[in-house]
CSV table of C-alpha atoms in Angstrom, one decimal:
chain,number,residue,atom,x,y,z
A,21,UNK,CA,21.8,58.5,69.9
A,22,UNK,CA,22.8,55.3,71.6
A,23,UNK,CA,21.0,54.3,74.6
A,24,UNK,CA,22.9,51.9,77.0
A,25,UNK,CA,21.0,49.5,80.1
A,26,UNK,CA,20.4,51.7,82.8
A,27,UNK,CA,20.4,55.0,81.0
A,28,UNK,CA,18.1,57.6,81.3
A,29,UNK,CA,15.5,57.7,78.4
A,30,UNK,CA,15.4,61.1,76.9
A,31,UNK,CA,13.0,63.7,77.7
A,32,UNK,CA,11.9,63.8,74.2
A,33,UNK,CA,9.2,66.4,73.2
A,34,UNK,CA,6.6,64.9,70.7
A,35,UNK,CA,3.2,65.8,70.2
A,36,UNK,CA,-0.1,64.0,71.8
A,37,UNK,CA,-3.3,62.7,70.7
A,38,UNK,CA,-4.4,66.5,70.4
A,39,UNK,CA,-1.1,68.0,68.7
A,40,UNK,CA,-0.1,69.4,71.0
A,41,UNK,CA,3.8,69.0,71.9
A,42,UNK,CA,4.4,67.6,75.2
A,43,UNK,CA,7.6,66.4,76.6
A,44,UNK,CA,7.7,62.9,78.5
A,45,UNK,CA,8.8,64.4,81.9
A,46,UNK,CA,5.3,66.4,81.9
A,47,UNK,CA,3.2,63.5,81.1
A,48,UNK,CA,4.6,61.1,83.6
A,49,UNK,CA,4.3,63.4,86.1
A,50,UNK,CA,7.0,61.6,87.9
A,51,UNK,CA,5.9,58.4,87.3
A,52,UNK,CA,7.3,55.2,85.5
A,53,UNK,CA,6.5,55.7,81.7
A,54,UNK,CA,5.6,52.5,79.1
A,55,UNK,CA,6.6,52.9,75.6
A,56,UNK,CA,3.7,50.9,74.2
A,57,UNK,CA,-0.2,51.1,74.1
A,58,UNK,CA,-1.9,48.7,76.0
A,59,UNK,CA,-5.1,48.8,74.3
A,60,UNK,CA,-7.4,50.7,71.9
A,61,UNK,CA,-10.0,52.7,73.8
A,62,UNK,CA,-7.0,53.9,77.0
A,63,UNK,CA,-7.5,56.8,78.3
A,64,UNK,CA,-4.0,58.3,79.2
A,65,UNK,CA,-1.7,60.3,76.1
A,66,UNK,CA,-0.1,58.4,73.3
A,67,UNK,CA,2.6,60.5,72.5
A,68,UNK,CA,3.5,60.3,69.0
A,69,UNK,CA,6.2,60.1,66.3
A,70,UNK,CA,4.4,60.1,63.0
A,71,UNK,CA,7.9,61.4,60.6
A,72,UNK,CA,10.0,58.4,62.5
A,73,UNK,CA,12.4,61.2,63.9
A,74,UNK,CA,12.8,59.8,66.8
A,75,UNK,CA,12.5,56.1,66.2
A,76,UNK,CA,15.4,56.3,63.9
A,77,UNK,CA,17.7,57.4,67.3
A,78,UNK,CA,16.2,55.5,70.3
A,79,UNK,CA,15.4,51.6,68.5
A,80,UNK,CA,18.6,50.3,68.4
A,81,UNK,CA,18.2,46.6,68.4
A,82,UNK,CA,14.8,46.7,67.5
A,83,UNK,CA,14.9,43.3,65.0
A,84,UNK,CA,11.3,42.7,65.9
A,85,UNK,CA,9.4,46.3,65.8
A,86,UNK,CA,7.9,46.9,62.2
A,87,UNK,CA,8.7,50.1,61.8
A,88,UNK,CA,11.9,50.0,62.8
A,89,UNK,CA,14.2,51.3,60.2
């Protein structure tokens, strides 16, 4: 997966802080979405990746993440 400016970001499906899998639509609710944490202590969903299934398809150009492959 190749994501080009001004494509939509897919809806992926990963799970939360509780395990549960949620998909980004539902989370955002409609609104703007972030793709980093803020801070420790927030008080919102961190959606998670943990095996790097998704990381692998969506960082392209990523130089400057660490756990970008």
């Amino acid at each position: 997966m190749k994501l080009e400016p001004g494509q939509r970001f897919p809806d992926l499906d990963l799970p939360d802080h509780t395990d549960r899998p949620r998909r980004l639509s539902e989370i955002a609710g409609g609104d703007p979405l972030s793709a980093f944490r803020a801070g420790l202590g927030a008080r919102f969903t961190f959606p998670s990746d943990p095996d790097g299934v998704w990381l692998e398809k969506v960082a392209a150009g990523c130089f400057h993440m660490k756990n970008c492959p």
